[in-house]
PDB file of C-alpha atoms and ligand atoms in Angstrom:
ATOM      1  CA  UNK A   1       0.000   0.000   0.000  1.00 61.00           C
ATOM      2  CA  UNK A   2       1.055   3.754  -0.417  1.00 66.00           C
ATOM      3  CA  UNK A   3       2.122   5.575   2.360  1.00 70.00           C
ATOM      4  CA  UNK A   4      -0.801   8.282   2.272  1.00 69.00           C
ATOM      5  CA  UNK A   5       2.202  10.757   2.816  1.00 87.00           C
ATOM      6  CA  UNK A   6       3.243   9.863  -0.440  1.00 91.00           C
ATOM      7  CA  UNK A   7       0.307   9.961  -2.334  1.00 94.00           C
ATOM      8  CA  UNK A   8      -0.140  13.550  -0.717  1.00 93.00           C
ATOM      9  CA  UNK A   9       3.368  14.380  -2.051  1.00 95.00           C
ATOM     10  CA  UNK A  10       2.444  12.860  -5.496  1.00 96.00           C
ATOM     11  CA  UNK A  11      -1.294  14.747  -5.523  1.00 96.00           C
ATOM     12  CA  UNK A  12       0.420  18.143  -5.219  1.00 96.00           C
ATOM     13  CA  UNK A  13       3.240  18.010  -7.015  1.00 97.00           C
ATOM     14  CA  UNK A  14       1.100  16.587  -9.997  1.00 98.00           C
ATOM     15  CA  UNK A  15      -1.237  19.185  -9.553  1.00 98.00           C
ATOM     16  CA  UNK A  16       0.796  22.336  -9.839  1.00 97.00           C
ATOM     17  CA  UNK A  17       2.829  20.589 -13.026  1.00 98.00           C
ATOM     18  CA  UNK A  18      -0.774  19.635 -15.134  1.00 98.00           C
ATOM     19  CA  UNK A  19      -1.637  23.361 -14.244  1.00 98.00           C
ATOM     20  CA  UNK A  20       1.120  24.492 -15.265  1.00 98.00           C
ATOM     21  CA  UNK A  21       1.246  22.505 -18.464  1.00 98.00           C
ATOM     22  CA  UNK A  22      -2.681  23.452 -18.883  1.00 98.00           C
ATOM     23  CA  UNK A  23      -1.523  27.386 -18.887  1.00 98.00           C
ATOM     24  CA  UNK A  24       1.233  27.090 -21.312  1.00 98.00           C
ATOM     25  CA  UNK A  25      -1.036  24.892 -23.699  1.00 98.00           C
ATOM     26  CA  UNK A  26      -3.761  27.578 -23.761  1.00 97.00           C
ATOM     27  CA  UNK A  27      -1.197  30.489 -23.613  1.00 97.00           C
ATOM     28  CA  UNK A  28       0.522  29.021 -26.742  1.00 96.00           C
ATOM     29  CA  UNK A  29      -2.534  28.062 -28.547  1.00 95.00           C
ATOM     30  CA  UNK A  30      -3.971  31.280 -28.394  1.00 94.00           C
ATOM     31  CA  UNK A  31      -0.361  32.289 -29.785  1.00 93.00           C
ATOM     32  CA  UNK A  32      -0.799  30.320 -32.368  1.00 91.00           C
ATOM     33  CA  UNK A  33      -4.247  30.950 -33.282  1.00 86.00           C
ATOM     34  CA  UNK A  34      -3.473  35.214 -33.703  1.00 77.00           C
ATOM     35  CA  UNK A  35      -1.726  37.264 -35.620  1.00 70.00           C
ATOM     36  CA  UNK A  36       1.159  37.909 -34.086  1.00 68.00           C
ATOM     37  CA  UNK A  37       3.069  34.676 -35.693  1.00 71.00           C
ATOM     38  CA  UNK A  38       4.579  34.632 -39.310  1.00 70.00           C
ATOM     39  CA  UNK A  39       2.481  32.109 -41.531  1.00 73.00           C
ATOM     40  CA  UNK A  40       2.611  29.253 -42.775  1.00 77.00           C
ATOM     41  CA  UNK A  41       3.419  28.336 -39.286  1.00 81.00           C
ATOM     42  CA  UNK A  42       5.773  25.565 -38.817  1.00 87.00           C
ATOM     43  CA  UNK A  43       4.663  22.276 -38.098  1.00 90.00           C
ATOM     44  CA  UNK A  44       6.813  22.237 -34.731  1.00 94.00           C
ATOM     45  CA  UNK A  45       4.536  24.709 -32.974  1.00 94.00           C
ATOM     46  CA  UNK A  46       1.020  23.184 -33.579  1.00 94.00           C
ATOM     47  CA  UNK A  47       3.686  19.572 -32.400  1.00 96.00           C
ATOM     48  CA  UNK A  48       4.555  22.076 -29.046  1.00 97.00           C
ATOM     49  CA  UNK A  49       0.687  23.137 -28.176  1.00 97.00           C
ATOM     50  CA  UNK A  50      -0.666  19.283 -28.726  1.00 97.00           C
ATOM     51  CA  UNK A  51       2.636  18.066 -26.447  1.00 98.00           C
ATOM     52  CA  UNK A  52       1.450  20.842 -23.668  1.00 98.00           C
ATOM     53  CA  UNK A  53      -2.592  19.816 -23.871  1.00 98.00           C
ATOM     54  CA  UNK A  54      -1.202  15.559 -24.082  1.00 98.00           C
ATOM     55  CA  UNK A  55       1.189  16.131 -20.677  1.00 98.00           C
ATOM     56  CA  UNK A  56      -1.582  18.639 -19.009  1.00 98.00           C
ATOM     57  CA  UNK A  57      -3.598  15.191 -19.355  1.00 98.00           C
ATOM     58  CA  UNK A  58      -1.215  13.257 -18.360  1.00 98.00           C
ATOM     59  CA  UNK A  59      -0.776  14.443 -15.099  1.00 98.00           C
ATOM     60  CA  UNK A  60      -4.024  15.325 -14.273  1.00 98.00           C
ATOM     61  CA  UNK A  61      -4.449  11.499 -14.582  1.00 98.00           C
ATOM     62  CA  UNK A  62      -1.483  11.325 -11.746  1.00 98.00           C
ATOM     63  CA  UNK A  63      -3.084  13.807  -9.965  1.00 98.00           C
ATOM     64  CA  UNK A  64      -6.802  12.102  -9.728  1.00 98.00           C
ATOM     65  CA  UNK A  65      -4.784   8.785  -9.152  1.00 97.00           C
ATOM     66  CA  UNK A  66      -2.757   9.370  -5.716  1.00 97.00           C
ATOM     67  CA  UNK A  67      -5.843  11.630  -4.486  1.00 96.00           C
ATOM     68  CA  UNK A  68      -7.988   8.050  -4.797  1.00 96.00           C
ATOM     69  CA  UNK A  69      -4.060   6.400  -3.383  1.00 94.00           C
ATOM     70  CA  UNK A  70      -4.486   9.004  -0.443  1.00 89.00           C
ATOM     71  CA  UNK A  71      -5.797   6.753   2.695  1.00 82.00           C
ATOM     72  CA  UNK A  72      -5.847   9.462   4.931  1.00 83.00           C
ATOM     73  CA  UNK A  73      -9.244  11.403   2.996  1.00 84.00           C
ATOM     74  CA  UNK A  74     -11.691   9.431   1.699  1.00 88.00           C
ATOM     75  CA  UNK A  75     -12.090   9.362  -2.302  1.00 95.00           C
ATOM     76  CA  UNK A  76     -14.018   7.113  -4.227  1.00 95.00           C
ATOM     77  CA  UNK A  77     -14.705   7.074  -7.335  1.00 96.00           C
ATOM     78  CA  UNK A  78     -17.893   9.052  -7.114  1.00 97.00           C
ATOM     79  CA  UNK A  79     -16.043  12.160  -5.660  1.00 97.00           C
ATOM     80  CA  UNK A  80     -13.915  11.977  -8.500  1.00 97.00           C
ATOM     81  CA  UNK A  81     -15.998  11.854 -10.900  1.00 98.00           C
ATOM     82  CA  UNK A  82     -19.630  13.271 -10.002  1.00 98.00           C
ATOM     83  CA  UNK A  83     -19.356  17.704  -9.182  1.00 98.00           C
ATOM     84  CA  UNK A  84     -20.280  18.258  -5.568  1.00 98.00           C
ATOM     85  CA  UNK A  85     -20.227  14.340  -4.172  1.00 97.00           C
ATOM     86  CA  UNK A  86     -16.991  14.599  -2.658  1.00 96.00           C
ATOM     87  CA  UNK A  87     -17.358  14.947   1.437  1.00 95.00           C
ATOM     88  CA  UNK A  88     -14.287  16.595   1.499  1.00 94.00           C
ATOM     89  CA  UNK A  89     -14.841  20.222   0.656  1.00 96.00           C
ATOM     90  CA  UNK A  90     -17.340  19.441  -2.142  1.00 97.00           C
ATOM     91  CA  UNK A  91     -17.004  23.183  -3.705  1.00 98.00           C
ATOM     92  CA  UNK A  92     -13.661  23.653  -4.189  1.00 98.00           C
ATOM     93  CA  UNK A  93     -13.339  19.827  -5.717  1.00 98.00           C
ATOM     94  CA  UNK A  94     -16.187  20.018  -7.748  1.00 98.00           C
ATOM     95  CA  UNK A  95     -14.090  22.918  -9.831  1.00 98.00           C
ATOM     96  CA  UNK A  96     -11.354  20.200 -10.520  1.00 98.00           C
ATOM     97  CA  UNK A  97     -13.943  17.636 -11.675  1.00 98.00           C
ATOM     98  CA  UNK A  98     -16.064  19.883 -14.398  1.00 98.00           C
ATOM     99  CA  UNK A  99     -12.264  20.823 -15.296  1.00 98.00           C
ATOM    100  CA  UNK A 100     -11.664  16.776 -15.588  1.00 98.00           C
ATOM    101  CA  UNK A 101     -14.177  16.932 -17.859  1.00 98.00           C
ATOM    102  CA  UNK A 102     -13.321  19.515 -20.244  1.00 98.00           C
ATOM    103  CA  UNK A 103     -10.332  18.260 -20.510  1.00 98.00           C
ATOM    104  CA  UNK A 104     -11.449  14.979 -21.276  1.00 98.00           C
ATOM    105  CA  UNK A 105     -13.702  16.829 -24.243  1.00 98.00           C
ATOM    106  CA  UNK A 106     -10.821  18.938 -25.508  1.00 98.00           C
ATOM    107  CA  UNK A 107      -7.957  16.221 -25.576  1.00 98.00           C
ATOM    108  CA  UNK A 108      -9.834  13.555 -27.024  1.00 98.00           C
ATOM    109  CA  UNK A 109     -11.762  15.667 -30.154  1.00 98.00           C
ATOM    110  CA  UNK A 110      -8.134  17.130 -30.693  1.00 96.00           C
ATOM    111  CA  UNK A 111      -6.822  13.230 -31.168  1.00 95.00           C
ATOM    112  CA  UNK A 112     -10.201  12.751 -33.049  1.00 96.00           C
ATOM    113  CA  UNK A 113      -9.509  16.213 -35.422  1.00 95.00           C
ATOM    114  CA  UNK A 114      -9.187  14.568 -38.659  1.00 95.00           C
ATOM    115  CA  UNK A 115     -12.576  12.076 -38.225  1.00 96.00           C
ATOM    116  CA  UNK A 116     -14.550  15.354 -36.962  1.00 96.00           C
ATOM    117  CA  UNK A 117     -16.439  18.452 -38.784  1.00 97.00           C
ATOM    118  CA  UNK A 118     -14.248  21.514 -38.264  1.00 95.00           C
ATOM    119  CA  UNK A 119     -17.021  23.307 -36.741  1.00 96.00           C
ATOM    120  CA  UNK A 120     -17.640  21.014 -34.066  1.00 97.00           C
ATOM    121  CA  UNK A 121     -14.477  20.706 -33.313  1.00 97.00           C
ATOM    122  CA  UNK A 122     -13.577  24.258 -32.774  1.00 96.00           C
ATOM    123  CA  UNK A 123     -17.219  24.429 -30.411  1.00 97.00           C
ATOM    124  CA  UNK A 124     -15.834  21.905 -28.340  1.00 98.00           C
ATOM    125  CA  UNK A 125     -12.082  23.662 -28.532  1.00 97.00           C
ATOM    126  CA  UNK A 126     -13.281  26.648 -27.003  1.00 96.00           C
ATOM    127  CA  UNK A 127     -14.338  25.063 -23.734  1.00 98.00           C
ATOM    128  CA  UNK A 128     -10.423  25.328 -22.981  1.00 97.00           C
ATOM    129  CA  UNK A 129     -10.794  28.463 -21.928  1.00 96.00           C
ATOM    130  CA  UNK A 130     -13.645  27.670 -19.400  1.00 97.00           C
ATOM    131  CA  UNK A 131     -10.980  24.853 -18.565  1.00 98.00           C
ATOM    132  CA  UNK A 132      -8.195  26.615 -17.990  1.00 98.00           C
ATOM    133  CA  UNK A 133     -10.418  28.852 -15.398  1.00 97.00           C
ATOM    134  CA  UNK A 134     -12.174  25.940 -13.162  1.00 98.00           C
ATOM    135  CA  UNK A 135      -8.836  24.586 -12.946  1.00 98.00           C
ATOM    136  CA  UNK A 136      -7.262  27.571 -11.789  1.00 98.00           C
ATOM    137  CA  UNK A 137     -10.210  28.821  -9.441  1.00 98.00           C
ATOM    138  CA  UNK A 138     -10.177  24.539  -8.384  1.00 98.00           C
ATOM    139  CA  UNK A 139      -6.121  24.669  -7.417  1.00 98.00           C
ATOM    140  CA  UNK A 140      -6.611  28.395  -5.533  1.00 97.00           C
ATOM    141  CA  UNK A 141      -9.484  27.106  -3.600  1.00 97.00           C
ATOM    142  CA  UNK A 142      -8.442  23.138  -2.818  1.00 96.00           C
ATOM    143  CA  UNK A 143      -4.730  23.435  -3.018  1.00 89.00           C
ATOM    144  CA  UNK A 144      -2.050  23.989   0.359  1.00 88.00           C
ATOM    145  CA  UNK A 145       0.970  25.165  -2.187  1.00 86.00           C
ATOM    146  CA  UNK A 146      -1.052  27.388  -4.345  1.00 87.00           C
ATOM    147  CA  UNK A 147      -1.627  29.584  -0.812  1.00 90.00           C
ATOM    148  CA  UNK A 148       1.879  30.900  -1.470  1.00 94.00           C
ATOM    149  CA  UNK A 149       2.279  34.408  -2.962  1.00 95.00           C
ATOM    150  CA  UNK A 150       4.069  32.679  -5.654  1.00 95.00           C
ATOM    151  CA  UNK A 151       1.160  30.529  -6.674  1.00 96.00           C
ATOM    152  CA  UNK A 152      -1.106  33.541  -6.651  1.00 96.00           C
ATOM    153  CA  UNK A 153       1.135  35.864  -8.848  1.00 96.00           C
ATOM    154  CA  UNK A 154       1.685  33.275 -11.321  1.00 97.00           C
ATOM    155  CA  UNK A 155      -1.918  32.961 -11.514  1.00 97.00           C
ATOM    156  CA  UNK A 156      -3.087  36.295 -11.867  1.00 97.00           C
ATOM    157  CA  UNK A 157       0.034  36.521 -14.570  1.00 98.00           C
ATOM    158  CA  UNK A 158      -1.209  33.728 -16.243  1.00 97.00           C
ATOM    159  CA  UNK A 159      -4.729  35.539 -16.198  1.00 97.00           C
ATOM    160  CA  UNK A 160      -3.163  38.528 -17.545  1.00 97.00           C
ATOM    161  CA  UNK A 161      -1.790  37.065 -20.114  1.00 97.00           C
ATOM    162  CA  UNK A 162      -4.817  35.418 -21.797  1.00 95.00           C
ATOM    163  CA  UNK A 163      -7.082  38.212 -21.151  1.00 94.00           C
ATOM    164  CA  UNK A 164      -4.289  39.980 -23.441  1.00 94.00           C
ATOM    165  CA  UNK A 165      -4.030  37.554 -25.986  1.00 93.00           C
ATOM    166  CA  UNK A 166      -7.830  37.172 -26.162  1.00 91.00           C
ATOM    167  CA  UNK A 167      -8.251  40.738 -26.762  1.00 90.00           C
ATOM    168  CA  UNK A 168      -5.534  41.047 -29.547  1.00 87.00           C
ATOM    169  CA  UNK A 169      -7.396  38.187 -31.619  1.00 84.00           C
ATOM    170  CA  UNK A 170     -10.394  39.633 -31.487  1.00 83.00           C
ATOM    171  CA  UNK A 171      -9.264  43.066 -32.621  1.00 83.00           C
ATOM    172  CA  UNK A 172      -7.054  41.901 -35.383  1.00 75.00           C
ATOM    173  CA  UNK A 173      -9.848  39.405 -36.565  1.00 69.00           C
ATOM    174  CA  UNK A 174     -10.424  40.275 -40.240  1.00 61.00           C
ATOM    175  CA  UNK A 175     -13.857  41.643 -40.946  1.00 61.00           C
ATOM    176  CA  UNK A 176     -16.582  39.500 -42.155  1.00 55.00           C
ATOM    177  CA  UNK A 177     -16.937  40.582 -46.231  1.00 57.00           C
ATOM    178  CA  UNK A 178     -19.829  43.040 -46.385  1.00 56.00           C
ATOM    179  CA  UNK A 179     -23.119  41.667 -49.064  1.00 56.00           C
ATOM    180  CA  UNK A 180     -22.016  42.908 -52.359  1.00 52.00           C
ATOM    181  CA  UNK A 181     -23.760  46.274 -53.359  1.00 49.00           C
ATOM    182  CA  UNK A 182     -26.258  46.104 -55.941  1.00 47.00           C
ATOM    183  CA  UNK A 183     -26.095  48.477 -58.851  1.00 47.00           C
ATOM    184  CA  UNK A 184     -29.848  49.174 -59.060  1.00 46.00           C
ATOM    185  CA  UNK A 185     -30.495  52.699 -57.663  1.00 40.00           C
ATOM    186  CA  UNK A 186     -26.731  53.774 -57.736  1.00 35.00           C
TER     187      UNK A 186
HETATM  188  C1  HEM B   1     -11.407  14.814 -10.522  1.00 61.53           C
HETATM  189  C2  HEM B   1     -10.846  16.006 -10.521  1.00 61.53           C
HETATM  190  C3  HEM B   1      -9.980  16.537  -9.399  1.00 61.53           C
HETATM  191  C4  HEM B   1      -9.961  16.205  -8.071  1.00 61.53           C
HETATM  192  C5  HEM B   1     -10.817  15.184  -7.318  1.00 61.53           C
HETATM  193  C6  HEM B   1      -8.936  17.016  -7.450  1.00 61.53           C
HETATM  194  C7  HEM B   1      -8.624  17.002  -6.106  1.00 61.53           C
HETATM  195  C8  HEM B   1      -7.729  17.860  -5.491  1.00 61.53           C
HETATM  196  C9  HEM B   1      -7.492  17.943  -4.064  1.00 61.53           C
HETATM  197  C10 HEM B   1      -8.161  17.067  -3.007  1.00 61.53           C
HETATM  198  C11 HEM B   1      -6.553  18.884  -3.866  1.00 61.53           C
HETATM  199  C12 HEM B   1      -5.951  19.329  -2.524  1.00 61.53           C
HETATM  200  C13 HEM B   1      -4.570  18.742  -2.329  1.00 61.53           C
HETATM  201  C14 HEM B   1      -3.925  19.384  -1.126  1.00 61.53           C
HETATM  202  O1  HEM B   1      -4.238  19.000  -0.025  1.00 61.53           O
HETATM  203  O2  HEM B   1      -3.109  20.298  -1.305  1.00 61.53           O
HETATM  204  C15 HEM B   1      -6.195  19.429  -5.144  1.00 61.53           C
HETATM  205  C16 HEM B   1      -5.275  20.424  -5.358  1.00 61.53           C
HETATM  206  C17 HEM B   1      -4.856  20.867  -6.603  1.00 61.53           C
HETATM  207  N1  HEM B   1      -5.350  20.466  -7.838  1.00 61.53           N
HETATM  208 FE1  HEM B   1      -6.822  19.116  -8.115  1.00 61.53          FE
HETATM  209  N2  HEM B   1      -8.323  17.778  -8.424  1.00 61.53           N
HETATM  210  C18 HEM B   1      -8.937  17.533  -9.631  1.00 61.53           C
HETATM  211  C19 HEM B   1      -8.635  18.095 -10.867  1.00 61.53           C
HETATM  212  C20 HEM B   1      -7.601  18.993 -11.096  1.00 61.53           C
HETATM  213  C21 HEM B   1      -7.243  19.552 -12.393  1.00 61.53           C
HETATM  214  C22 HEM B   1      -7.957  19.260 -13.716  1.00 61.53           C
HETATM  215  C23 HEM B   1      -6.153  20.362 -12.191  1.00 61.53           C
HETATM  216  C24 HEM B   1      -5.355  21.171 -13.190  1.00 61.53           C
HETATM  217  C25 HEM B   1      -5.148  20.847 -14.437  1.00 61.53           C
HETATM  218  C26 HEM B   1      -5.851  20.332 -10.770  1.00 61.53           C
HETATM  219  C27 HEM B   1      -4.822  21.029 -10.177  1.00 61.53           C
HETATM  220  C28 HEM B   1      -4.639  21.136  -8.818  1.00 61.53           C
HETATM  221  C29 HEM B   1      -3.645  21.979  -8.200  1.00 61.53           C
HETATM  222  C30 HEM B   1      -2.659  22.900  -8.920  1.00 61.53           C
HETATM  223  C31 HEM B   1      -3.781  21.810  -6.823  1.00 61.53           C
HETATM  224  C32 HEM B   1      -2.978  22.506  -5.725  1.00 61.53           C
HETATM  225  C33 HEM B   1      -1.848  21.629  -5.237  1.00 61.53           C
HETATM  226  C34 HEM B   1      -1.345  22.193  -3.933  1.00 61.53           C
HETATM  227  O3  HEM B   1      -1.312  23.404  -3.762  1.00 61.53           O
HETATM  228  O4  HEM B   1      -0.954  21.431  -3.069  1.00 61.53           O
HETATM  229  N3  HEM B   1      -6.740  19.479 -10.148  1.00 61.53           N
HETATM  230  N4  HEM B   1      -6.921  18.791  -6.123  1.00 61.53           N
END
């Protein structure tokens, strides 16, 4: 068996990396996805956001694992997976699951891409940003490290920075074409 120290040790330290990887993922897509970058991109950094949004998963999985390892509170399966049935401050873990969730959505119709209408793809893509929030508003509440000052600066510079980037997409978006103007009257 675990020592539940261990799993502890595990939870956190998994937790602040997938965030972490989470951040960069959306930070760097939304790079991507403006203006700002010469085109035709090279295929290296769509290869760098995917690696980002793969890892992110990766150790949420870790994460979710050693919190069900943990003896010393009580997860089941349930808690894990259902918002609000956790005993152990249901709010604040119910962020992390609906995150779970997204995540689940956005990683798996990204592998799916080529199989999938572009549309409905790019609906489901746009959930990362709701993502990215839950999982930052899940570690502030839930988390023991993310009480530092460090923790809280790097969120609110991570905030920052895709409030930022979201605003110079949508002002450098290119117009949609007007309706051609008819002759008749001219
Ligand atoms: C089923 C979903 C999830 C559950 C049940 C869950 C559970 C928990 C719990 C119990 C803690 C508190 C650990 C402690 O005592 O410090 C925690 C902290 C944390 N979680 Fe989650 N989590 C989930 C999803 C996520 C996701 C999706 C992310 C980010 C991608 C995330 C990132 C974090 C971070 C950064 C911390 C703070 C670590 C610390 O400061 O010690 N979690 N989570």
């Amino acid at each position: 068996m675990i020592p539940s120290s261990l799993a502890w040790y595990v939870a956190r330290s998994a937790g602040l990396l997938a965030w972490m990887l989470l951040t960069a993922s959306v930070l760097w897509g939304l790079t991507l996805s403006g203006k700002a970058l010469r085109r035709p991109r090279p295929a290296w950094q769509l290869d760098v956001h995917r690696f980002l949004g793969g890892m992110a998963t990766i150790f949420t999985g870790m994460h979710v694992g050693a919190i069900l390892a943990d003896s010393y509170v009580h997860f089941d399966l349930a808690s894990v997976t259902v918002p609000f049935a956790s005993a152990w401050r249901p709010a604040a873990v119910a962020w992390g699951v609906v995150a779970v969730w997204l995540l689940l959505a956005v990683e798996l119709t990204s592998l799916a891409r080529a199989h999938m209408p572009r549309r409905l793809w790019r609906a489901i893509h746009v959930a990362s940003f709701p993502l990215f929030l839950f999982a930052t508003v899940h570690a502030l509440s839930a988390g023991t490290d993310t009480r530092t000052w460090l923790f809280r600066f790097a969120a609110a510079g991570a905030v920052l920075a895709m409030c930022g980037l979201l605003a110079h997409r949508m002002s450098s978006r290119r117009p949609s074409p007007r309706p051609a103007l008819t002759q008749r009257g001219a």
